[in-house]
Amino acid sequence: MASSSILPNLFLMISCLLPCVCFSTDTLKQGQSLNSNLTIVSANGVFELGFFSRGQSQNIYLGIWYKKIPTQTVVWTANRDYPIRSPSCSLSINREGNLVISDGRGVTLSFTTIDHTNSNTSATLLNSGNLILRDNMGNTNSDVYMWQSFDYPTDTLLPGMKLGYNTSTGHVMSLTSWTTSEDPSPGVFSLSLNSVSELVLNNTKVAGPKGYWNREVSSFFIDFRPSDIFEFVYFDDQYSKYLTYRVYNMSISSRLVVDSSGKVKQFIMIPEGWWGLFWEQPRPSCQVYALCGSYSSCNDKLIPNCNCLRGFQPNSLREWRQQVWSAGCVRNAPLQCGSKDRSLPIKNVKLPVNPTFVDASNADRCELECLKNCSCNAYAYSISRGCSLWKGDLVGVEQLESGGYDLFLRVAAAELEKINGGKREIGLDLLSFDFSTKTNAVNGELSDKNKNASGEKWEAELPFFNFSSISTATDNFSDANKLGQGGFGLVYKGKLRNGQEVAIKRLSRGSKQGLEELKNEATLIAKLQHRNLVRLLGCCIEDEEKILIYEYMPNKSLDFFIFDHRNKTILDWEKRIFIIEGIAQGLLYLHQHSRLRIIHRDLKASNILLDNQMKAKISDFGMARIFGGNELQGNTGRVVGTYGYMSPEYVMEGLFSIKSDVFSFGVLLIEILSSKRNTGYHFTDSLSLLEHAWKLWNNQRGHELIDPTLLDPSTVLKALRCVNVALLCVQELACDRPTMSEVVTMLSNEETTLPSPKQPAFCTRSSIEKSSSLNKLAVSSTNYVTITSINGR
């Protein structure tokens, strides 16, 4: 039995690895069969029809995609509701003239609707991407088809396709998203034209028939204005009402997509086969109706956008982790109905949809009206609105920064006690503490324990936290509160008594190297204040425990986004530029404007944290060094840093300066633009990212370096300018690199003329290890693990 189940899966895996073989023509005739490893290609070579699967799924679909694009872009799927799981599937035309999919086990699926026997039918994939059925003996008009895929769109609208309905037959042509980016089955978001010719996305009006041009819309606007590339046209006659569009230049490929996040996006092809985002709507994700499902709130300032309301948990944790939130949330504890239920306030929100208004003279009476009605799930009261009750699922709650209402959520009394009472015990006892002068005042023994092996005291003015309180705040450092692991210890999430969330960095016991860095970090950050530097709130030195407490960054670190194929789409062009400018401003402060002149020495993507507004915060100052006002360059026998980010003079000679940080910034800038790591990623010619960037730039192909999801006509020049700045920062000689002051000017002032960059320093691991071997020191690290010790020559 085991072997019989393995063989089909093995066959499927092997068949997916084999290259597809194309039919010699664009047509499938009766009597022919298109197997799973065969495809049909349109006459112009643009579109391809065949079988495909996504991710780790064994589901097989028949679809149409662009042939010459590196990343498969599917534009139509025949059997999205009924996937095939047999690798021996095939496509053919039966004796009735219908297209049928066979699974090789006797099960067939017909997805066309010809209702009479026809022995001379053929299927052709047109240059437009339209799959048609034609009667070769019937009507000779080539524009009259027995069936066409353009009448049955899935999630994509190609030029010439229609979005609307047939008034005589009632047939509707609408777009429905994929469930996820890896699952073609129908998702929860659909775009259609309703009976009064309004374009609606999940029942929310997008535009009226004349609103395409003048923005007379009720919610958000889909940008159907004329452009130099394509034109949208609305038709209304006695047979049909529909919206379509055409491109002026037929050599330009364009597609409109409703994606799995509920956004409508228009893409155009840019050189070398990559897609550029021309526009998307709605830009604030929370304007997508029911994006987060029921009993959850949406916040455009947070990643992810959706969070369950207090007292609720995800209905499907698996989907929630995939950022598919439409299933919403469910209660942790059922309502008791009556006096055992309580009201939980949620401040400053956009209220849910579909309220019921009742007479109540004040907030107390409004609460009573809700609690005495067992179907009431929430209420809100204001002088302007009166009393609003919600008797069904709560949908459309949006967290606002200001100007919102207070929503009172009905929860079981036991759940409210758990939410409020449980957190009341969590807090940190705070004492004023100065390592250099107040040690004995706090703890007579702490003075001795607050020294390193050489007896040197810490000199940092920081609040001091009690260890037992920290342990309580992190639930005794439970794995559930673990955020990650740094070079010398673990990082946990905790919560202060006042409700403030914090990040707690706990040094591993016995780590002398880590103690030096922890001390260095506490000493430096305590004296620094800038919006683009992470804020240190305090520390704990108790027995063998050495802990730092920071402000909590809800959106994790930059590497979480730019190096993940799914998360990187969250950082659009505007967000990435905002992050780049924030990092540059933070470095400029360190190098020039702070009380101390500081070189970070370990700038990398994982050390850039992001707050709830995606503001960049430079973190981890354990390896930083203070420079005197007239000091230009330092020398060290212990080189520390991260492969791929260290400047050549630092790696090879142990020399460091502010230009070392500039080099690291240049590498980081290229990574942000390309969504690829500098090391650990090799191109077809075995080049590192820096070498690849330099090669593309020299060949006037710099746009190919940039993540294709970021490019559109409005951003390409700015993106290329950023590539230029990045290459200036990674030039081999430190004296050729700009200062951070010059970098900030280059990024912010587009009128500034940029010089041509010289060849970068291709600092590879092999060159570092060769240098290290001269000192009989073996080093092993990766792009995201910090080097602790390398001796310079």
mmCIF file of N, CA and C in Angstrom, residues 167-283:
data_model
loop_
_atom_site.group_PDB
_atom_site.id
_atom_site.type_symbol
_atom_site.label_atom_id
_atom_site.label_comp_id
_atom_site.label_asym_id
_atom_site.label_seq_id
_atom_site.Cartn_x
_atom_site.Cartn_y
_atom_site.Cartn_z
ATOM 1 N N THR A 167 -27.418 41.063 -20.866
ATOM 2 C CA THR A 167 -28.764 41.397 -20.399
ATOM 3 C C THR A 167 -29.801 40.382 -20.850
ATOM 4 N N SER A 168 -29.542 39.661 -21.931
ATOM 5 C CA SER A 168 -30.532 38.710 -22.432
ATOM 6 C C SER A 168 -30.396 37.328 -21.792
ATOM 7 N N THR A 169 -29.144 36.873 -21.577
ATOM 8 C CA THR A 169 -28.933 35.536 -21.001
ATOM 9 C C THR A 169 -28.698 35.576 -19.496
ATOM 10 N N GLY A 170 -28.295 36.745 -18.979
ATOM 11 C CA GLY A 170 -27.997 36.856 -17.560
ATOM 12 C C GLY A 170 -26.593 36.398 -17.196
ATOM 13 N N HIS A 171 -25.794 36.025 -18.191
ATOM 14 C CA HIS A 171 -24.433 35.559 -17.909
ATOM 15 C C HIS A 171 -23.580 36.702 -17.366
ATOM 16 N N VAL A 172 -22.894 36.451 -16.257
ATOM 17 C CA VAL A 172 -22.080 37.464 -15.581
ATOM 18 C C VAL A 172 -20.605 37.176 -15.817
ATOM 19 N N MET A 173 -19.864 38.222 -16.122
ATOM 20 C CA MET A 173 -18.407 38.138 -16.271
ATOM 21 C C MET A 173 -17.777 38.977 -15.169
ATOM 22 N N SER A 174 -17.200 38.328 -14.175
ATOM 23 C CA SER A 174 -16.617 39.014 -13.025
ATOM 24 C C SER A 174 -15.253 38.415 -12.705
ATOM 25 N N LEU A 175 -14.511 39.089 -11.852
ATOM 26 C CA LEU A 175 -13.198 38.607 -11.412
ATOM 27 C C LEU A 175 -13.300 38.149 -9.965
ATOM 28 N N THR A 176 -12.716 36.997 -9.669
ATOM 29 C CA THR A 176 -12.670 36.489 -8.303
ATOM 30 C C THR A 176 -11.233 36.123 -7.962
ATOM 31 N N SER A 177 -10.755 36.613 -6.845
ATOM 32 C CA SER A 177 -9.359 36.415 -6.449
ATOM 33 C C SER A 177 -9.033 34.953 -6.209
ATOM 34 N N TRP A 178 -7.739 34.644 -6.238
ATOM 35 C CA TRP A 178 -7.270 33.353 -5.741
ATOM 36 C C TRP A 178 -7.444 33.344 -4.219
ATOM 37 N N THR A 179 -7.512 32.149 -3.622
ATOM 38 C CA THR A 179 -7.593 32.060 -2.166
ATOM 39 C C THR A 179 -6.323 32.595 -1.521
ATOM 40 N N THR A 180 -5.178 32.175 -2.015
ATOM 41 C CA THR A 180 -3.885 32.736 -1.626
ATOM 42 C C THR A 180 -3.047 32.842 -2.894
ATOM 43 N N SER A 181 -1.851 33.393 -2.769
ATOM 44 C CA SER A 181 -0.984 33.517 -3.936
ATOM 45 C C SER A 181 -0.544 32.165 -4.477
ATOM 46 N N GLU A 182 -0.697 31.102 -3.674
ATOM 47 C CA GLU A 182 -0.310 29.758 -4.083
ATOM 48 C C GLU A 182 -1.511 28.845 -4.305
ATOM 49 N N ASP A 183 -2.709 29.358 -4.132
ATOM 50 C CA ASP A 183 -3.923 28.533 -4.233
ATOM 51 C C ASP A 183 -4.913 29.171 -5.210
ATOM 52 N N PRO A 184 -5.054 28.613 -6.429
ATOM 53 C CA PRO A 184 -5.927 29.214 -7.448
ATOM 54 C C PRO A 184 -7.422 29.096 -7.168
ATOM 55 N N SER A 185 -7.826 28.324 -6.168
ATOM 56 C CA SER A 185 -9.255 28.158 -5.908
ATOM 57 C C SER A 185 -9.888 29.513 -5.605
ATOM 58 N N PRO A 186 -11.200 29.658 -5.852
ATOM 59 C CA PRO A 186 -11.845 30.966 -5.693
ATOM 60 C C PRO A 186 -11.701 31.519 -4.279
ATOM 61 N N GLY A 187 -11.232 32.771 -4.199
ATOM 62 C CA GLY A 187 -11.087 33.441 -2.914
ATOM 63 C C GLY A 187 -12.359 34.186 -2.537
ATOM 64 N N VAL A 188 -12.233 35.111 -1.608
ATOM 65 C CA VAL A 188 -13.417 35.794 -1.077
ATOM 66 C C VAL A 188 -13.653 37.163 -1.715
ATOM 67 N N PHE A 189 -12.748 37.620 -2.587
ATOM 68 C CA PHE A 189 -12.881 38.956 -3.155
ATOM 69 C C PHE A 189 -13.276 38.870 -4.631
ATOM 70 N N SER A 190 -14.281 39.631 -5.000
ATOM 71 C CA SER A 190 -14.751 39.621 -6.382
ATOM 72 C C SER A 190 -15.029 41.040 -6.850
ATOM 73 N N LEU A 191 -14.762 41.278 -8.129
ATOM 74 C CA LEU A 191 -15.003 42.571 -8.771
ATOM 75 C C LEU A 191 -16.007 42.344 -9.891
ATOM 76 N N SER A 192 -17.100 43.096 -9.880
ATOM 77 C CA SER A 192 -18.157 42.871 -10.871
ATOM 78 C C SER A 192 -18.894 44.170 -11.160
ATOM 79 N N LEU A 193 -19.750 44.120 -12.167
ATOM 80 C CA LEU A 193 -20.612 45.235 -12.543
ATOM 81 C C LEU A 193 -22.033 44.861 -12.127
ATOM 82 N N ASN A 194 -22.674 45.701 -11.295
ATOM 83 C CA ASN A 194 -24.006 45.326 -10.821
ATOM 84 C C ASN A 194 -25.104 45.769 -11.794
ATOM 85 N N SER A 195 -26.351 45.565 -11.408
ATOM 86 C CA SER A 195 -27.483 45.776 -12.317
ATOM 87 C C SER A 195 -27.699 47.235 -12.689
ATOM 88 N N VAL A 196 -27.139 48.144 -11.905
ATOM 89 C CA VAL A 196 -27.266 49.574 -12.253
ATOM 90 C C VAL A 196 -25.935 50.111 -12.763
ATOM 91 N N SER A 197 -25.106 49.190 -13.265
ATOM 92 C CA SER A 197 -23.832 49.527 -13.916
ATOM 93 C C SER A 197 -22.845 50.205 -12.979
ATOM 94 N N GLU A 198 -22.867 49.804 -11.726
ATOM 95 C CA GLU A 198 -21.852 50.261 -10.788
ATOM 96 C C GLU A 198 -20.821 49.153 -10.604
ATOM 97 N N LEU A 199 -19.561 49.536 -10.614
ATOM 98 C CA LEU A 199 -18.489 48.566 -10.395
ATOM 99 C C LEU A 199 -18.364 48.339 -8.890
ATOM 100 N N VAL A 200 -18.442 47.105 -8.453
ATOM 101 C CA VAL A 200 -18.430 46.826 -7.021
ATOM 102 C C VAL A 200 -17.367 45.783 -6.709
ATOM 103 N N LEU A 201 -16.687 45.993 -5.589
ATOM 104 C CA LEU A 201 -15.717 45.042 -5.056
ATOM 105 C C LEU A 201 -16.283 44.516 -3.751
ATOM 106 N N ASN A 202 -16.693 43.259 -3.746
ATOM 107 C CA ASN A 202 -17.333 42.659 -2.569
ATOM 108 C C ASN A 202 -18.476 43.516 -2.041
ATOM 109 N N ASN A 203 -19.364 43.883 -2.954
ATOM 110 C CA ASN A 203 -20.574 44.630 -2.621
ATOM 111 C C ASN A 203 -20.324 46.071 -2.196
ATOM 112 N N THR A 204 -19.096 46.536 -2.309
ATOM 113 C CA THR A 204 -18.800 47.935 -2.038
ATOM 114 C C THR A 204 -18.628 48.657 -3.360
ATOM 115 N N LYS A 205 -19.413 49.740 -3.559
ATOM 116 C CA LYS A 205 -19.371 50.432 -4.840
ATOM 117 C C LYS A 205 -18.000 51.067 -5.065
ATOM 118 N N VAL A 206 -17.447 50.796 -6.223
ATOM 119 C CA VAL A 206 -16.152 51.353 -6.597
ATOM 120 C C VAL A 206 -16.340 52.566 -7.499
ATOM 121 N N ALA A 207 -17.190 52.442 -8.528
ATOM 122 C CA ALA A 207 -17.396 53.544 -9.464
ATOM 123 C C ALA A 207 -18.717 53.358 -10.183
ATOM 124 N N GLY A 208 -19.377 54.449 -10.479
ATOM 125 C CA GLY A 208 -20.581 54.422 -11.296
ATOM 126 C C GLY A 208 -20.216 54.479 -12.760
ATOM 127 N N PRO A 209 -21.184 54.334 -13.653
ATOM 128 C CA PRO A 209 -20.886 54.276 -15.084
ATOM 129 C C PRO A 209 -20.210 55.526 -15.610
ATOM 130 N N LYS A 210 -20.396 56.672 -14.953
ATOM 131 C CA LYS A 210 -19.731 57.885 -15.373
ATOM 132 C C LYS A 210 -18.624 58.270 -14.393
ATOM 133 N N GLY A 211 -18.486 57.467 -13.375
ATOM 134 C CA GLY A 211 -17.509 57.791 -12.349
ATOM 135 C C GLY A 211 -16.105 57.380 -12.686
ATOM 136 N N TYR A 212 -15.932 56.714 -13.835
ATOM 137 C CA TYR A 212 -14.576 56.317 -14.205
ATOM 138 C C TYR A 212 -13.697 57.541 -14.426
ATOM 139 N N TRP A 213 -14.314 58.633 -14.803
ATOM 140 C CA TRP A 213 -13.510 59.795 -15.186
ATOM 141 C C TRP A 213 -13.547 60.900 -14.137
ATOM 142 N N ASN A 214 -14.628 61.012 -13.365
ATOM 143 C CA ASN A 214 -14.734 62.160 -12.469
ATOM 144 C C ASN A 214 -14.729 61.793 -10.992
ATOM 145 N N ARG A 215 -14.455 60.554 -10.662
ATOM 146 C CA ARG A 215 -14.316 60.109 -9.277
ATOM 147 C C ARG A 215 -15.607 60.285 -8.468
ATOM 148 N N GLU A 216 -16.747 60.180 -9.090
ATOM 149 C CA GLU A 216 -18.002 60.230 -8.344
ATOM 150 C C GLU A 216 -18.267 58.844 -7.760
ATOM 151 N N VAL A 217 -17.601 58.565 -6.668
ATOM 152 C CA VAL A 217 -17.664 57.229 -6.078
ATOM 153 C C VAL A 217 -17.983 57.345 -4.598
ATOM 154 N N SER A 218 -18.387 56.242 -4.018
ATOM 155 C CA SER A 218 -18.783 56.286 -2.619
ATOM 156 C C SER A 218 -17.694 55.813 -1.662
ATOM 157 N N SER A 219 -16.766 54.995 -2.120
ATOM 158 C CA SER A 219 -15.781 54.438 -1.198
ATOM 159 C C SER A 219 -14.371 54.745 -1.645
ATOM 160 N N PHE A 220 -13.871 54.052 -2.628
ATOM 161 C CA PHE A 220 -12.537 54.329 -3.141
ATOM 162 C C PHE A 220 -12.587 54.326 -4.653
ATOM 163 N N PHE A 221 -11.510 54.780 -5.260
ATOM 164 C CA PHE A 221 -11.547 55.024 -6.701
ATOM 165 C C PHE A 221 -10.575 54.123 -7.429
ATOM 166 N N ILE A 222 -11.065 53.396 -8.412
ATOM 167 C CA ILE A 222 -10.193 52.624 -9.295
ATOM 168 C C ILE A 222 -9.818 53.525 -10.470
ATOM 169 N N ASP A 223 -8.540 53.618 -10.721
ATOM 170 C CA ASP A 223 -8.014 54.648 -11.606
ATOM 171 C C ASP A 223 -8.246 54.307 -13.074
ATOM 172 N N PHE A 224 -9.484 54.476 -13.524
ATOM 173 C CA PHE A 224 -9.809 54.176 -14.915
ATOM 174 C C PHE A 224 -9.710 55.412 -15.792
ATOM 175 N N ARG A 225 -8.865 56.333 -15.426
ATOM 176 C CA ARG A 225 -8.659 57.505 -16.263
ATOM 177 C C ARG A 225 -7.843 57.139 -17.500
ATOM 178 N N PRO A 226 -8.024 57.867 -18.594
ATOM 179 C CA PRO A 226 -7.220 57.593 -19.789
ATOM 180 C C PRO A 226 -5.733 57.795 -19.509
ATOM 181 N N SER A 227 -4.909 56.998 -20.160
ATOM 182 C CA SER A 227 -3.465 57.147 -20.027
ATOM 183 C C SER A 227 -2.849 56.998 -21.408
ATOM 184 N N ASP A 228 -1.555 57.152 -21.458
ATOM 185 C CA ASP A 228 -0.848 57.001 -22.731
ATOM 186 C C ASP A 228 -0.629 55.537 -23.085
ATOM 187 N N ILE A 229 -0.981 54.616 -22.188
ATOM 188 C CA ILE A 229 -0.699 53.199 -22.406
ATOM 189 C C ILE A 229 -1.959 52.441 -22.776
ATOM 190 N N PHE A 230 -3.059 52.661 -22.048
ATOM 191 C CA PHE A 230 -4.293 51.938 -22.332
ATOM 192 C C PHE A 230 -5.504 52.825 -22.066
ATOM 193 N N GLU A 231 -6.646 52.337 -22.500
ATOM 194 C CA GLU A 231 -7.885 53.094 -22.357
ATOM 195 C C GLU A 231 -8.997 52.152 -21.907
ATOM 196 N N PHE A 232 -9.737 52.549 -20.864
ATOM 197 C CA PHE A 232 -10.903 51.805 -20.419
ATOM 198 C C PHE A 232 -12.152 52.360 -21.105
ATOM 199 N N VAL A 233 -13.029 51.452 -21.530
ATOM 200 C CA VAL A 233 -14.236 51.840 -22.270
ATOM 201 C C VAL A 233 -15.434 51.132 -21.655
ATOM 202 N N TYR A 234 -16.534 51.869 -21.482
ATOM 203 C CA TYR A 234 -17.768 51.291 -20.954
ATOM 204 C C TYR A 234 -18.804 51.175 -22.073
ATOM 205 N N PHE A 235 -19.414 49.985 -22.230
ATOM 206 C CA PHE A 235 -20.424 49.733 -23.264
ATOM 207 C C PHE A 235 -21.765 49.441 -22.593
ATOM 208 N N ASP A 236 -22.813 49.987 -23.199
ATOM 209 C CA ASP A 236 -24.166 49.769 -22.690
ATOM 210 C C ASP A 236 -25.105 49.726 -23.886
ATOM 211 N N ASP A 237 -25.548 48.511 -24.279
ATOM 212 C CA ASP A 237 -26.470 48.386 -25.395
ATOM 213 C C ASP A 237 -27.595 47.424 -25.015
ATOM 214 N N GLN A 238 -28.409 47.032 -25.975
ATOM 215 C CA GLN A 238 -29.573 46.212 -25.673
ATOM 216 C C GLN A 238 -29.214 44.773 -25.307
ATOM 217 N N TYR A 239 -27.984 44.374 -25.582
ATOM 218 C CA TYR A 239 -27.594 42.995 -25.317
ATOM 219 C C TYR A 239 -26.700 42.845 -24.075
ATOM 220 N N SER A 240 -25.903 43.839 -23.792
ATOM 221 C CA SER A 240 -24.937 43.683 -22.703
ATOM 222 C C SER A 240 -24.506 45.034 -22.133
ATOM 223 N N LYS A 241 -23.984 44.959 -20.920
ATOM 224 C CA LYS A 241 -23.361 46.103 -20.254
ATOM 225 C C LYS A 241 -22.013 45.610 -19.725
ATOM 226 N N TYR A 242 -20.966 46.253 -20.116
ATOM 227 C CA TYR A 242 -19.665 45.768 -19.660
ATOM 228 C C TYR A 242 -18.600 46.857 -19.766
ATOM 229 N N LEU A 243 -17.527 46.615 -19.021
ATOM 230 C CA LEU A 243 -16.337 47.449 -19.047
ATOM 231 C C LEU A 243 -15.217 46.640 -19.669
ATOM 232 N N THR A 244 -14.439 47.257 -20.551
ATOM 233 C CA THR A 244 -13.283 46.589 -21.143
ATOM 234 C C THR A 244 -12.163 47.608 -21.300
ATOM 235 N N TYR A 245 -11.013 47.158 -21.715
ATOM 236 C CA TYR A 245 -9.934 48.111 -21.978
ATOM 237 C C TYR A 245 -9.045 47.587 -23.100
ATOM 238 N N ARG A 246 -8.307 48.494 -23.688
ATOM 239 C CA ARG A 246 -7.412 48.156 -24.790
ATOM 240 C C ARG A 246 -6.106 48.916 -24.612
ATOM 241 N N VAL A 247 -5.030 48.344 -25.129
ATOM 242 C CA VAL A 247 -3.725 49.004 -25.103
ATOM 243 C C VAL A 247 -3.483 49.654 -26.456
ATOM 244 N N TYR A 248 -2.875 50.835 -26.440
ATOM 245 C CA TYR A 248 -2.610 51.540 -27.685
ATOM 246 C C TYR A 248 -1.498 50.861 -28.488
ATOM 247 N N ASN A 249 -0.498 50.339 -27.763
ATOM 248 C CA ASN A 249 0.624 49.658 -28.401
ATOM 249 C C ASN A 249 0.504 48.169 -28.108
ATOM 250 N N MET A 250 0.216 47.374 -29.115
ATOM 251 C CA MET A 250 -0.029 45.952 -28.916
ATOM 252 C C MET A 250 1.199 45.195 -28.426
ATOM 253 N N SER A 251 2.362 45.812 -28.499
ATOM 254 C CA SER A 251 3.569 45.141 -28.012
ATOM 255 C C SER A 251 3.692 45.234 -26.491
ATOM 256 N N ILE A 252 2.850 46.050 -25.867
ATOM 257 C CA ILE A 252 2.879 46.204 -24.411
ATOM 258 C C ILE A 252 1.900 45.226 -23.778
ATOM 259 N N SER A 253 2.364 44.451 -22.829
ATOM 260 C CA SER A 253 1.509 43.515 -22.106
ATOM 261 C C SER A 253 0.979 44.190 -20.848
ATOM 262 N N SER A 254 -0.301 43.996 -20.589
ATOM 263 C CA SER A 254 -0.936 44.594 -19.414
ATOM 264 C C SER A 254 -1.967 43.627 -18.861
ATOM 265 N N ARG A 255 -2.170 43.682 -17.559
ATOM 266 C CA ARG A 255 -3.184 42.845 -16.925
ATOM 267 C C ARG A 255 -3.727 43.553 -15.687
ATOM 268 N N LEU A 256 -4.996 43.349 -15.419
ATOM 269 C CA LEU A 256 -5.656 43.864 -14.224
ATOM 270 C C LEU A 256 -6.032 42.672 -13.365
ATOM 271 N N VAL A 257 -5.711 42.705 -12.079
ATOM 272 C CA VAL A 257 -5.863 41.537 -11.211
ATOM 273 C C VAL A 257 -6.566 41.933 -9.920
ATOM 274 N N VAL A 258 -7.475 41.081 -9.457
ATOM 275 C CA VAL A 258 -7.971 41.150 -8.087
ATOM 276 C C VAL A 258 -7.169 40.122 -7.297
ATOM 277 N N ASP A 259 -6.299 40.589 -6.385
ATOM 278 C CA ASP A 259 -5.417 39.639 -5.706
ATOM 279 C C ASP A 259 -6.047 39.122 -4.415
ATOM 280 N N SER A 260 -5.354 38.208 -3.772
ATOM 281 C CA SER A 260 -5.914 37.511 -2.611
ATOM 282 C C SER A 260 -6.047 38.407 -1.389
ATOM 283 N N SER A 261 -5.467 39.620 -1.432
ATOM 284 C CA SER A 261 -5.624 40.563 -0.330
ATOM 285 C C SER A 261 -6.797 41.508 -0.543
ATOM 286 N N GLY A 262 -7.516 41.351 -1.688
ATOM 287 C CA GLY A 262 -8.670 42.188 -1.955
ATOM 288 C C GLY A 262 -8.350 43.475 -2.685
ATOM 289 N N LYS A 263 -7.122 43.591 -3.191
ATOM 290 C CA LYS A 263 -6.748 44.795 -3.922
ATOM 291 C C LYS A 263 -6.871 44.578 -5.430
ATOM 292 N N VAL A 264 -7.242 45.659 -6.122
ATOM 293 C CA VAL A 264 -7.294 45.638 -7.586
ATOM 294 C C VAL A 264 -6.016 46.300 -8.080
ATOM 295 N N LYS A 265 -5.259 45.578 -8.920
ATOM 296 C CA LYS A 265 -3.954 46.061 -9.358
ATOM 297 C C LYS A 265 -3.839 46.003 -10.865
ATOM 298 N N GLN A 266 -3.235 47.036 -11.434
ATOM 299 C CA GLN A 266 -2.969 47.083 -12.871
ATOM 300 C C GLN A 266 -1.461 46.986 -13.072
ATOM 301 N N PHE A 267 -1.027 45.995 -13.860
ATOM 302 C CA PHE A 267 0.386 45.796 -14.136
ATOM 303 C C PHE A 267 0.674 46.034 -15.612
ATOM 304 N N ILE A 268 1.878 46.492 -15.891
ATOM 305 C CA ILE A 268 2.361 46.549 -17.261
ATOM 306 C C ILE A 268 3.740 45.890 -17.301
ATOM 307 N N MET A 269 4.071 45.333 -18.448
ATOM 308 C CA MET A 269 5.347 44.654 -18.605
ATOM 309 C C MET A 269 6.451 45.679 -18.802
ATOM 310 N N ILE A 270 7.540 45.526 -18.064
ATOM 311 C CA ILE A 270 8.712 46.358 -18.265
ATOM 312 C C ILE A 270 9.786 45.504 -18.926
ATOM 313 N N PRO A 271 10.862 46.119 -19.414
ATOM 314 C CA PRO A 271 11.875 45.351 -20.149
ATOM 315 C C PRO A 271 12.381 44.152 -19.362
ATOM 316 N N GLU A 272 12.799 43.149 -20.081
ATOM 317 C CA GLU A 272 13.369 41.910 -19.546
ATOM 318 C C GLU A 272 12.343 41.037 -18.846
ATOM 319 N N GLY A 273 11.043 41.232 -19.156
ATOM 320 C CA GLY A 273 10.029 40.293 -18.700
ATOM 321 C C GLY A 273 9.610 40.400 -17.264
ATOM 322 N N TRP A 274 9.638 41.598 -16.670
ATOM 323 C CA TRP A 274 9.180 41.767 -15.293
ATOM 324 C C TRP A 274 7.958 42.666 -15.278
ATOM 325 N N TRP A 275 7.118 42.465 -14.255
ATOM 326 C CA TRP A 275 5.899 43.251 -14.132
ATOM 327 C C TRP A 275 6.137 44.489 -13.283
ATOM 328 N N GLY A 276 5.650 45.637 -13.781
ATOM 329 C CA GLY A 276 5.675 46.876 -13.020
ATOM 330 C C GLY A 276 4.258 47.230 -12.591
ATOM 331 N N LEU A 277 4.094 47.596 -11.334
ATOM 332 C CA LEU A 277 2.768 47.962 -10.817
ATOM 333 C C LEU A 277 2.441 49.380 -11.278
ATOM 334 N N PHE A 278 1.393 49.516 -12.114
ATOM 335 C CA PHE A 278 1.004 50.819 -12.651
ATOM 336 C C PHE A 278 0.133 51.573 -11.656
ATOM 337 N N TRP A 279 -0.815 50.894 -11.059
ATOM 338 C CA TRP A 279 -1.606 51.457 -9.971
ATOM 339 C C TRP A 279 -2.278 50.330 -9.191
ATOM 340 N N GLU A 280 -2.739 50.654 -7.996
ATOM 341 C CA GLU A 280 -3.508 49.712 -7.210
ATOM 342 C C GLU A 280 -4.518 50.476 -6.366
ATOM 343 N N GLN A 281 -5.653 49.849 -6.118
ATOM 344 C CA GLN A 281 -6.678 50.417 -5.266
ATOM 345 C C GLN A 281 -7.366 49.285 -4.512
ATOM 346 N N PRO A 282 -7.827 49.497 -3.317
ATOM 347 C CA PRO A 282 -7.603 50.703 -2.529
ATOM 348 C C PRO A 282 -6.198 50.693 -1.944
ATOM 349 N N ARG A 283 -5.550 51.845 -1.864
ATOM 350 C CA ARG A 283 -4.197 51.892 -1.310
ATOM 351 C C ARG A 283 -4.202 51.587 0.186
#
